mmCIF file of N, CA and C in Angstrom:
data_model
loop_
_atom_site.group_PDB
_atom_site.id
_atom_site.type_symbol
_atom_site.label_atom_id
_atom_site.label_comp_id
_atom_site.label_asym_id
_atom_site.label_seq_id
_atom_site.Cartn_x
_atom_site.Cartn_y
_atom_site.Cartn_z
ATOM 1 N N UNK A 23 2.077 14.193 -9.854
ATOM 2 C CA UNK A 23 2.058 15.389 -9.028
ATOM 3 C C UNK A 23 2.936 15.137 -7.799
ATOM 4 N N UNK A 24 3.757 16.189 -7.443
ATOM 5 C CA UNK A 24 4.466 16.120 -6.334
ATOM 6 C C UNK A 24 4.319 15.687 -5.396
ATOM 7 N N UNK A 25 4.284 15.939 -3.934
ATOM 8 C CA UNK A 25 3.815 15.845 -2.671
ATOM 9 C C UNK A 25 3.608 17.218 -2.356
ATOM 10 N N UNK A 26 4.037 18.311 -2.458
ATOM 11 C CA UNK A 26 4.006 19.227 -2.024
ATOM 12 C C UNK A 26 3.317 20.028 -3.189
ATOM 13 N N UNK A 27 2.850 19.965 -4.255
ATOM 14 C CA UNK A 27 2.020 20.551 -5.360
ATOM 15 C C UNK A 27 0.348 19.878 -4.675
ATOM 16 N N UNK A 28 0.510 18.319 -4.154
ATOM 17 C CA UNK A 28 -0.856 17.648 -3.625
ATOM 18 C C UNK A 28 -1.278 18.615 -2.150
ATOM 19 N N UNK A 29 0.069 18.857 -1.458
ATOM 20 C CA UNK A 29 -0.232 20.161 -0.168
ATOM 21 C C UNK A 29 -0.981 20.632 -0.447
ATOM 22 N N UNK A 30 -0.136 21.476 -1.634
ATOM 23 C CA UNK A 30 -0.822 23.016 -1.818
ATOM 24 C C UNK A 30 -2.498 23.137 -2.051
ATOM 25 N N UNK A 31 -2.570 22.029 -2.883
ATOM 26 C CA UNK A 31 -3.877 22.147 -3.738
ATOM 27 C C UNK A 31 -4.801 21.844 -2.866
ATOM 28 N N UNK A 32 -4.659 20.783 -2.070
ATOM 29 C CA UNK A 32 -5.455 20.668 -0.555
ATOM 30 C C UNK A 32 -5.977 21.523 0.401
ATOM 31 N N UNK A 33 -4.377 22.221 0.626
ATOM 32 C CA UNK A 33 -4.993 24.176 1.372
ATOM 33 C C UNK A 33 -5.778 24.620 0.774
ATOM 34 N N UNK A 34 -5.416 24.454 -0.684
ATOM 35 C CA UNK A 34 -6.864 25.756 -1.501
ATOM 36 C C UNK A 34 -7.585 25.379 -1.477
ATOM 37 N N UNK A 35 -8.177 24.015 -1.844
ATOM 38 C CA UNK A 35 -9.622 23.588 -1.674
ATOM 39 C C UNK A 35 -10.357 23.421 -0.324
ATOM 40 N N UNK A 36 -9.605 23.270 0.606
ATOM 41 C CA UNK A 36 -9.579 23.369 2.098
ATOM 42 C C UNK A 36 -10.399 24.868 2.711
ATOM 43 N N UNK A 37 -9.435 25.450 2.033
ATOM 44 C CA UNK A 37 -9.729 26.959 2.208
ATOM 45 C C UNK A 37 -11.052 27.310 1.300
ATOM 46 N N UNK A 38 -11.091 27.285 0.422
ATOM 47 C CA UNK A 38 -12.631 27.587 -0.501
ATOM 48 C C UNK A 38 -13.754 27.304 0.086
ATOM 49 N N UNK A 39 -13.699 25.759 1.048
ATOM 50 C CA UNK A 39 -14.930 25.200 1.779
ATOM 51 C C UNK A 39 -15.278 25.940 2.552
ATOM 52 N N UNK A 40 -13.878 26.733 3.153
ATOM 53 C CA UNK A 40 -14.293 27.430 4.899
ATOM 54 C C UNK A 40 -14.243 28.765 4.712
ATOM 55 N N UNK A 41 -14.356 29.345 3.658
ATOM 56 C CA UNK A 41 -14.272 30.999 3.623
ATOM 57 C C UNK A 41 -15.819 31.916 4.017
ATOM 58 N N UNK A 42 -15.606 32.894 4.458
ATOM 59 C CA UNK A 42 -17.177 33.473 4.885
ATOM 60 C C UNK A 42 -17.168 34.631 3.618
ATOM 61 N N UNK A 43 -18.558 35.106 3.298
ATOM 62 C CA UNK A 43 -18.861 35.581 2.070
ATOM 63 C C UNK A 43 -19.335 37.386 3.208
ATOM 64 N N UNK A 44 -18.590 38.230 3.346
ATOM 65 C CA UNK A 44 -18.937 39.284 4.035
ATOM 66 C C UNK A 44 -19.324 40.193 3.112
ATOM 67 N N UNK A 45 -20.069 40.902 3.369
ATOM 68 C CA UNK A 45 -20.339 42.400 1.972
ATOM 69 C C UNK A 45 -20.038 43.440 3.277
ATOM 70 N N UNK A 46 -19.634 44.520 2.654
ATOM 71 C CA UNK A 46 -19.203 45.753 3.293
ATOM 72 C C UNK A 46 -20.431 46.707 2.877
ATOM 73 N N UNK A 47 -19.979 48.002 3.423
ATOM 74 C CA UNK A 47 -21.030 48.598 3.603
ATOM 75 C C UNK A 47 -21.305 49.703 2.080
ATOM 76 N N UNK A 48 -20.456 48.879 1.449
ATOM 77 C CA UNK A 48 -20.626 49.541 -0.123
ATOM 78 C C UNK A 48 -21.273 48.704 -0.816
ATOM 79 N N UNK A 49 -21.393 47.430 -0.396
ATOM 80 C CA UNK A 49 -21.911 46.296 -0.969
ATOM 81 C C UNK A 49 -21.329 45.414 -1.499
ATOM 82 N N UNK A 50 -19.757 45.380 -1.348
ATOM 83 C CA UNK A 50 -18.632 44.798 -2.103
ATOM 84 C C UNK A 50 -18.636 43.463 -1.320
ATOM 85 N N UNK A 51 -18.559 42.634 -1.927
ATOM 86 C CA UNK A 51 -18.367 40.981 -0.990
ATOM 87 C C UNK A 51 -16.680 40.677 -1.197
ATOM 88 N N UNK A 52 -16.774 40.786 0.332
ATOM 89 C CA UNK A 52 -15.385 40.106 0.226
ATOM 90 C C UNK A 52 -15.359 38.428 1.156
ATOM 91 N N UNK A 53 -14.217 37.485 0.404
ATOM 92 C CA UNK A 53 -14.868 36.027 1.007
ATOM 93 C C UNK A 53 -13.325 36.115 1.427
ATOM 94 N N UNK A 54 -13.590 35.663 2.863
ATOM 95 C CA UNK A 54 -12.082 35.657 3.489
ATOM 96 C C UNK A 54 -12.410 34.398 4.868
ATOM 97 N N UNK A 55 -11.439 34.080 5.594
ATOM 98 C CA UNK A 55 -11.267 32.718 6.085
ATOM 99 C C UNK A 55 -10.339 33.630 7.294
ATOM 100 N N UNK A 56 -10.786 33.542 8.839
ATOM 101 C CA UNK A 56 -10.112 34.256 9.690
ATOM 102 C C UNK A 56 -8.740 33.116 10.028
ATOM 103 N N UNK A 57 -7.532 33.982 10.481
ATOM 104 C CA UNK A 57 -5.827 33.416 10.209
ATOM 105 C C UNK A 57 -5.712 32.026 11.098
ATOM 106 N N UNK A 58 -6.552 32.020 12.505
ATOM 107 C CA UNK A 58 -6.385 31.098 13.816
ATOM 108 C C UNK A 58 -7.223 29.559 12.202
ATOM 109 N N UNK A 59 -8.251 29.578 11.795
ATOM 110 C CA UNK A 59 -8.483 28.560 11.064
ATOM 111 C C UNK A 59 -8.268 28.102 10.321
ATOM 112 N N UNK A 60 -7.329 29.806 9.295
ATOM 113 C CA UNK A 60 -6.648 28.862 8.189
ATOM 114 C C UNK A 60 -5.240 28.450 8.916
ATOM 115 N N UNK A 61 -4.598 28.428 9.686
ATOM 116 C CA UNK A 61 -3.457 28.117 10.058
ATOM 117 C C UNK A 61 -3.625 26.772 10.824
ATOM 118 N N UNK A 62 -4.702 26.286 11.362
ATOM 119 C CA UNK A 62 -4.677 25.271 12.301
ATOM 120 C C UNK A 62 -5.573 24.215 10.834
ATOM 121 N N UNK A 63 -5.887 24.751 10.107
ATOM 122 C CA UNK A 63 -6.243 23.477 8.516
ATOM 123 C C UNK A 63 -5.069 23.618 7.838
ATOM 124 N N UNK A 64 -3.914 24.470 7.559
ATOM 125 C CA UNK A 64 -3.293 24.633 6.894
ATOM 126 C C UNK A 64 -2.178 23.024 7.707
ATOM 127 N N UNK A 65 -1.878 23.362 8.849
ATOM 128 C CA UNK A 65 -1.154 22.620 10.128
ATOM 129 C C UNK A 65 -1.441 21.304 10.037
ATOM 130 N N UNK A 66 -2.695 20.886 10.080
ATOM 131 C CA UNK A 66 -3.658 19.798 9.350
ATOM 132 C C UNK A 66 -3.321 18.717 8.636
ATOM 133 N N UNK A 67 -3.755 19.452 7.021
ATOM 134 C CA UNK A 67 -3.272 19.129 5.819
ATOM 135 C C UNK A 67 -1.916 18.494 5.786
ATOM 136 N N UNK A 68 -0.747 19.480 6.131
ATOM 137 C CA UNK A 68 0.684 19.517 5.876
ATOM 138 C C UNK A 68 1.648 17.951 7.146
ATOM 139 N N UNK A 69 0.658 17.931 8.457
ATOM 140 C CA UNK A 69 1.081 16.889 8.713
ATOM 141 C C UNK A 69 0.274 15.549 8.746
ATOM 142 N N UNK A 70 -0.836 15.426 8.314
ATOM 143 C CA UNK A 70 -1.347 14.586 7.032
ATOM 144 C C UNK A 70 -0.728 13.745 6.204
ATOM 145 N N UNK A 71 0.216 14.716 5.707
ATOM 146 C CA UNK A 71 1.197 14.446 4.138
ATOM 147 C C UNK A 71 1.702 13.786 4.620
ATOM 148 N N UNK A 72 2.612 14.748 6.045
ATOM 149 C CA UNK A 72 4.562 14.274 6.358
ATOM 150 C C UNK A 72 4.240 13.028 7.221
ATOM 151 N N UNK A 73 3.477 12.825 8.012
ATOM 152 C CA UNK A 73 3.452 11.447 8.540
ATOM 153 C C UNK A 73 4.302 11.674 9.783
ATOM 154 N N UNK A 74 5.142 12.624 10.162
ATOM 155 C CA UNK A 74 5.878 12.486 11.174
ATOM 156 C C UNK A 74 7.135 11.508 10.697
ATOM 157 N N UNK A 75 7.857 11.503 9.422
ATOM 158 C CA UNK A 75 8.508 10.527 8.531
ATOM 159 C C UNK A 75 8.252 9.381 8.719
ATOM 160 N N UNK A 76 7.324 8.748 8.974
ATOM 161 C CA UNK A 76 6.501 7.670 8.329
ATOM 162 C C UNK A 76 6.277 7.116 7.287
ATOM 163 N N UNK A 77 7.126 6.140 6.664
ATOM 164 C CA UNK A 77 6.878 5.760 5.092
ATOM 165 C C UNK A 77 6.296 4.428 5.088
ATOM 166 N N UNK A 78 5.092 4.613 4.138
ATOM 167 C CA UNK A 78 4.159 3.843 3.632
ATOM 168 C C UNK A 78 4.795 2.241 3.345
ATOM 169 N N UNK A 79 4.734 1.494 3.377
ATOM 170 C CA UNK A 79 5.823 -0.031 2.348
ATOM 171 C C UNK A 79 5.094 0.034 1.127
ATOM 172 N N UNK A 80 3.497 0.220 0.566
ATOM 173 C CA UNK A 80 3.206 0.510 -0.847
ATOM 174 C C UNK A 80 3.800 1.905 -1.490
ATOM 175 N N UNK A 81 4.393 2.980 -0.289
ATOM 176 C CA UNK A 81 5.116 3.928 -1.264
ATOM 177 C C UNK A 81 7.151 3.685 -1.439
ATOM 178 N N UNK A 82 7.656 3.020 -0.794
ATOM 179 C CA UNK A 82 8.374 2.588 -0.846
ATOM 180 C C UNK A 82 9.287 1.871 0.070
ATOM 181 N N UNK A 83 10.244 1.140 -0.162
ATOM 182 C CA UNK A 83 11.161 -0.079 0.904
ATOM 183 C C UNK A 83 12.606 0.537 0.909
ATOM 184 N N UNK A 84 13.262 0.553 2.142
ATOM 185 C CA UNK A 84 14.454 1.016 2.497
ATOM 186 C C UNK A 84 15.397 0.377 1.071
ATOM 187 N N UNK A 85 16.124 1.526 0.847
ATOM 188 C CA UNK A 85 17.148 0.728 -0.278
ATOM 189 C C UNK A 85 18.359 0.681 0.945
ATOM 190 N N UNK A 86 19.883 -0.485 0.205
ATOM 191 C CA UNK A 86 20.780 -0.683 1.189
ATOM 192 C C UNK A 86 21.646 0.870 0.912
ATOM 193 N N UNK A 87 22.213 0.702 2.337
ATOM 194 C CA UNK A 87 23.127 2.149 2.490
ATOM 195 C C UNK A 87 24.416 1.330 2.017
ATOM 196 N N UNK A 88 25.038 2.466 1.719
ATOM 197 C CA UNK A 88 26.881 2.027 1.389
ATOM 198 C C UNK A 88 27.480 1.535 2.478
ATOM 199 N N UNK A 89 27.166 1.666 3.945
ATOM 200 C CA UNK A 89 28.137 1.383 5.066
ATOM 201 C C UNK A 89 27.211 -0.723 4.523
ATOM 202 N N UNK A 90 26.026 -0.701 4.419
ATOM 203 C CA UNK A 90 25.560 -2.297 4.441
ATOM 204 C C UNK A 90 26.412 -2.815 3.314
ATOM 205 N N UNK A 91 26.320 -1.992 2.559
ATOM 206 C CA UNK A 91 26.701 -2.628 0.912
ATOM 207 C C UNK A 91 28.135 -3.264 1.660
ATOM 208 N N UNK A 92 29.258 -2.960 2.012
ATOM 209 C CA UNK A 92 30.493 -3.009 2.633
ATOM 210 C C UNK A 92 30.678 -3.712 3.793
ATOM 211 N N UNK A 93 30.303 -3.381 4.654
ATOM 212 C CA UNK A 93 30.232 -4.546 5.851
ATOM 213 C C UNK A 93 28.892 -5.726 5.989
ATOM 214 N N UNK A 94 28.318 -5.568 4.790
ATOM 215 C CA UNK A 94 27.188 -6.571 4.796
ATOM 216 C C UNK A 94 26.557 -6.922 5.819
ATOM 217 N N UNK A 95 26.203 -5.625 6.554
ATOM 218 C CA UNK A 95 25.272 -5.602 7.949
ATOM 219 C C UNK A 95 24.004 -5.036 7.418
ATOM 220 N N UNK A 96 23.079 -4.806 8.494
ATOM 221 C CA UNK A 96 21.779 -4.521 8.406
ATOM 222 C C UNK A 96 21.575 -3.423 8.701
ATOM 223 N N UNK A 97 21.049 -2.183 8.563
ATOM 224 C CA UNK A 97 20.477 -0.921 8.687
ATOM 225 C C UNK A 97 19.302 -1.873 9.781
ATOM 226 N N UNK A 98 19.000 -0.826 10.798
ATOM 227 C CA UNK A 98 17.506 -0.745 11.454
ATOM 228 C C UNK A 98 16.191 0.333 11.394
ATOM 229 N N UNK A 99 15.819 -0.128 11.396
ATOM 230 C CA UNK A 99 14.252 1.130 11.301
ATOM 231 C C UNK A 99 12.939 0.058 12.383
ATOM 232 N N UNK A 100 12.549 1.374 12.206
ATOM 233 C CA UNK A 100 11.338 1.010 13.612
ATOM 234 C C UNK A 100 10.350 0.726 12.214
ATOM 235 N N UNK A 101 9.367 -0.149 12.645
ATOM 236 C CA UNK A 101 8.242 -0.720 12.006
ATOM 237 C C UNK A 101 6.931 -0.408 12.774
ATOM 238 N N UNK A 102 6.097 0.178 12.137
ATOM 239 C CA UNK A 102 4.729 0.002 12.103
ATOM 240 C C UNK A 102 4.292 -1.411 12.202
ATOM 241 N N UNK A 103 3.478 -2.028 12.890
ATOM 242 C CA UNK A 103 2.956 -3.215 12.414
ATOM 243 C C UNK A 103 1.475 -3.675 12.633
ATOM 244 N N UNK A 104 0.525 -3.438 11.937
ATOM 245 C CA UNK A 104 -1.028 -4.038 11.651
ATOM 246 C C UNK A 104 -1.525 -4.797 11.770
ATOM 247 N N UNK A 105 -1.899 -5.386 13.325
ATOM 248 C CA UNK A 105 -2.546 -6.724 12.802
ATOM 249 C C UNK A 105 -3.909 -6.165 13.332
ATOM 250 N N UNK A 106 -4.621 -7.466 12.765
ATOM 251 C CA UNK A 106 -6.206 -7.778 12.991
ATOM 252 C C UNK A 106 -6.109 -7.163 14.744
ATOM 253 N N UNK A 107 -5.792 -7.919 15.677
ATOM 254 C CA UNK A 107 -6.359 -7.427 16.939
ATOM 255 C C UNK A 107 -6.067 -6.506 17.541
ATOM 256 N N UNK A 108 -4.445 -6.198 17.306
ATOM 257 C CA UNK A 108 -3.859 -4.601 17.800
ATOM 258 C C UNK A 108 -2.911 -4.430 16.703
ATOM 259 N N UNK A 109 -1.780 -3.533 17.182
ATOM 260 C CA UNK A 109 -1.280 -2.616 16.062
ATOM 261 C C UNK A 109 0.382 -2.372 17.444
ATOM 262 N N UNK A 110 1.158 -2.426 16.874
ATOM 263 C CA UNK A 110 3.129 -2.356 17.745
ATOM 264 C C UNK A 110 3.708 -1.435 16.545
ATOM 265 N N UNK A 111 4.853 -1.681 17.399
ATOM 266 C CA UNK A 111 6.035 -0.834 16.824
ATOM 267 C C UNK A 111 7.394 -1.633 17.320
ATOM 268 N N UNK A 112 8.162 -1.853 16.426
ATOM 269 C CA UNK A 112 9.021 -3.005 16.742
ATOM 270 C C UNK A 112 10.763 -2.428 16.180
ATOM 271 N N UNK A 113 11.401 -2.645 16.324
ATOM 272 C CA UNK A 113 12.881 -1.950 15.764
ATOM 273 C C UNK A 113 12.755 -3.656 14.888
ATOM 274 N N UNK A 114 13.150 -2.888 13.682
ATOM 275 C CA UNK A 114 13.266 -4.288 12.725
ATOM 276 C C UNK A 114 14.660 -4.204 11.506
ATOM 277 N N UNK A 115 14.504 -5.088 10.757
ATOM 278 C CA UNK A 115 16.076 -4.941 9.796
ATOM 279 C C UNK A 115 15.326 -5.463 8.634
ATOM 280 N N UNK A 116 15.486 -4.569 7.092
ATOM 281 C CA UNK A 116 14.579 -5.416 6.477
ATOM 282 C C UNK A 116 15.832 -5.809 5.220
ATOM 283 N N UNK A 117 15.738 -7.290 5.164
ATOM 284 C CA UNK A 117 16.392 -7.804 4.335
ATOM 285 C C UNK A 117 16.616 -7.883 2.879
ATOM 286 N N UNK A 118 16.974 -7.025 2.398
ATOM 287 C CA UNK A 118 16.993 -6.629 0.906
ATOM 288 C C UNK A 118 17.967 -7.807 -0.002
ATOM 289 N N UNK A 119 18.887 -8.165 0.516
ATOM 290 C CA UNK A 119 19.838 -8.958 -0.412
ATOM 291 C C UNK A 119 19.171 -10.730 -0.262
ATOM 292 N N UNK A 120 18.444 -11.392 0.571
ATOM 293 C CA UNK A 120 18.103 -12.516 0.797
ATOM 294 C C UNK A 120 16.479 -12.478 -0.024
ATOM 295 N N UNK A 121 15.839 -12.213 0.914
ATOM 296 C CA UNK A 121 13.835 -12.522 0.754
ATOM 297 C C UNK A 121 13.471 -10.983 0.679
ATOM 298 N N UNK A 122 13.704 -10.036 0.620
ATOM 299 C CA UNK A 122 13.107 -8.800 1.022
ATOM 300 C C UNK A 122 12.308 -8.792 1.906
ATOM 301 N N UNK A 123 12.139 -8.958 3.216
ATOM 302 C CA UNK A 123 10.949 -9.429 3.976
ATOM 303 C C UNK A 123 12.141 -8.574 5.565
ATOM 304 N N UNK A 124 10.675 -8.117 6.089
ATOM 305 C CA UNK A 124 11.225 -7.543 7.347
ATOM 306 C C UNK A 124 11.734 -8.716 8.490
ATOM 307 N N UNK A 125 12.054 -8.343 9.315
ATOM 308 C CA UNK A 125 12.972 -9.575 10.427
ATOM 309 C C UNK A 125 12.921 -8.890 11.206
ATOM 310 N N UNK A 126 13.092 -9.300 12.639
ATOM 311 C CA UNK A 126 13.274 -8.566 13.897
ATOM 312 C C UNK A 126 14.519 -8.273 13.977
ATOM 313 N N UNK A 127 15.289 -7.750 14.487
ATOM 314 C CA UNK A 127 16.377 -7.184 14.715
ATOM 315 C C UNK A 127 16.653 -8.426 16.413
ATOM 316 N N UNK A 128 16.931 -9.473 15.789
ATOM 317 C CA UNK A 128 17.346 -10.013 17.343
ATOM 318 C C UNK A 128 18.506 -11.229 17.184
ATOM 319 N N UNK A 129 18.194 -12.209 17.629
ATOM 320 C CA UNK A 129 19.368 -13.216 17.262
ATOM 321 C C UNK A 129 18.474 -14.196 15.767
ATOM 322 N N UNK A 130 17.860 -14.290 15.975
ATOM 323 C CA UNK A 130 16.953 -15.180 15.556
ATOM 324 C C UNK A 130 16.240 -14.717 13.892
ATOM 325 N N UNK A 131 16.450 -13.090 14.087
ATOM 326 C CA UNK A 131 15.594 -12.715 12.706
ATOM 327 C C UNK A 131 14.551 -13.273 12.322
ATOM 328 N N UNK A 132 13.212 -13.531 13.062
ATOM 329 C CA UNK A 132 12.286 -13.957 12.582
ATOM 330 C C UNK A 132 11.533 -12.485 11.584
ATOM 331 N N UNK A 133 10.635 -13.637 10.939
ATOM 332 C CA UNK A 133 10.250 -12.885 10.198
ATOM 333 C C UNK A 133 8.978 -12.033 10.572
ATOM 334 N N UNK A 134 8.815 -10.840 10.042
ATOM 335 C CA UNK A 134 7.753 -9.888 10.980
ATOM 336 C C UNK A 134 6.231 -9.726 9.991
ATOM 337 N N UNK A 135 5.255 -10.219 9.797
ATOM 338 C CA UNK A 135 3.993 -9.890 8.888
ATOM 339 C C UNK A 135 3.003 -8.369 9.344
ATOM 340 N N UNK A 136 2.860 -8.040 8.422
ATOM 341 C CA UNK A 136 1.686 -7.303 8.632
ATOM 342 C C UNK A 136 2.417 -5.540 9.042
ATOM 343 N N UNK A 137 3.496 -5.535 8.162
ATOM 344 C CA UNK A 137 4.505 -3.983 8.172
ATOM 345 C C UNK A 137 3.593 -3.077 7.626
ATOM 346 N N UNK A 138 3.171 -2.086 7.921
ATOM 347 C CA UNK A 138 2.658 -1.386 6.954
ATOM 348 C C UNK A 138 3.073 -0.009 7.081
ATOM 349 N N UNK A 139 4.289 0.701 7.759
ATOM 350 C CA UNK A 139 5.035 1.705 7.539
ATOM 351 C C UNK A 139 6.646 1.720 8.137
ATOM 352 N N UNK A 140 7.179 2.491 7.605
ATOM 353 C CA UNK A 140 8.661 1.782 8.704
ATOM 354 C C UNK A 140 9.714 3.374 8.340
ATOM 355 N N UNK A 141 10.101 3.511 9.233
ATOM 356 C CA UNK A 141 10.985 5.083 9.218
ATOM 357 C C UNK A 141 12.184 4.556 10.120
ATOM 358 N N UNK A 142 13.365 5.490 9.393
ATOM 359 C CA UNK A 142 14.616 5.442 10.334
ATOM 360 C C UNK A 142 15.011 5.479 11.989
ATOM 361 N N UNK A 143 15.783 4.999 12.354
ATOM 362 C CA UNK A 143 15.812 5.143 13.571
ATOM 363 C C UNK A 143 16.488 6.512 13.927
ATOM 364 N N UNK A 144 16.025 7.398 14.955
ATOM 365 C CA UNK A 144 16.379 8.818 15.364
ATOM 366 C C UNK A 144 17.832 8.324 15.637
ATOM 367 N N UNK A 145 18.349 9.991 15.615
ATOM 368 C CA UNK A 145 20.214 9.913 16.468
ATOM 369 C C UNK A 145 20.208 9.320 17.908
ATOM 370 N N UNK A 146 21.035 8.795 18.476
ATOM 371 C CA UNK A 146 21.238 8.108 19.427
ATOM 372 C C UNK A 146 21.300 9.409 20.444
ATOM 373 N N UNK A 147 20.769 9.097 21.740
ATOM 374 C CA UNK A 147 20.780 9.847 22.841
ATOM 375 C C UNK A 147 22.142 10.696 23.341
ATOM 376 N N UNK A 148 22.431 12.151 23.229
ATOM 377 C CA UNK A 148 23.840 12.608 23.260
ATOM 378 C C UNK A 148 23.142 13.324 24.457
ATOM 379 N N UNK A 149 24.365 13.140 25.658
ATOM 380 C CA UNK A 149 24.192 13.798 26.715
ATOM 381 C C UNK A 149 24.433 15.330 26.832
ATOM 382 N N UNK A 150 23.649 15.996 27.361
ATOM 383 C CA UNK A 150 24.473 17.407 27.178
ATOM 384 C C UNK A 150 25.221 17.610 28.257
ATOM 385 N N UNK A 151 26.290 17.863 27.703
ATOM 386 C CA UNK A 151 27.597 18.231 28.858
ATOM 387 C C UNK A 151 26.920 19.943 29.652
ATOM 388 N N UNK A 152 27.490 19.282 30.799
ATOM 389 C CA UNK A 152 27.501 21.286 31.763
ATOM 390 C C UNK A 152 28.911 22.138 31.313
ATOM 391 N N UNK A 153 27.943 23.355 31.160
ATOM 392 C CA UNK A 153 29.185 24.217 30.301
ATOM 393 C C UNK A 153 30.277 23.953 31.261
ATOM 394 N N UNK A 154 29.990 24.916 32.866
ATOM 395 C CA UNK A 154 31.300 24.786 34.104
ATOM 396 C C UNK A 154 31.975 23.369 34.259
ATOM 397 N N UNK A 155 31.698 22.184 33.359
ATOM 398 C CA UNK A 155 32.783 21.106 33.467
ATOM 399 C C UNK A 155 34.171 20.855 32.991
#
């Protein structure tokens, strides 16, 4: 199943739990869920999924980009990292052609334990120019 077929099916069952059972004045039941609750479970659910692009290392490991393949450099990504007493976030390089094993991004490349999500690094800071310049 998809990721976004697992969404969907989540809203609906989501929604089934929280619906109110109203009868009208004919006696007709109608079961409906007011918009402010399904929209703030719907909101929920959906960033749940996305993680804020957050990827799992049991759902998958950076493959190399073509600029690495070629200049045989390192891609960076920020790391999640888990340990027993606290929990960081570290800019790391993870070594695919040697050990597969994450490294710090420093002189030294030590090695980093306890990764348990790792996403790209955002675009670099672009200044905004003033229009009158």
């Amino acid at each position: 199943m998809q990721e976004i077929e697992k969404i969907l099916e989540e809203i609906e069952n989501t929604f089934k739990e929280n619906i109110e059972n109203i009868e009208d004045e004919n006696g007709v039941h109608h079961f409906v869920i007011d918009s402010f609750t399904a929209t703030f479970l719907a909101k929920e659910i959906i960033r749940k999924h996305m993680n804020d692009g957050w990827i799992p290392v049991e759902e998958r490991m950076p493959e190399r980009t073509p600029d690495e393949k070629i200049n045989n450099s390192y891609k960076k990504y920020l790391v999640f990292i888990d340990n027993i007493d606290y929990w960081d976030i570290d800019i790391a390089v993870y070594d695919l052609w040697n050990d597969k094993k994450w490294r710090e991004f420093s002189n030294t490349y030590c090695e980093i334990e306890n990764v348990t999500a790792w996403c790209s690094l955002p675009d670099p800071y672009k200044k905004i120019q003033e229009e009158n310049k």
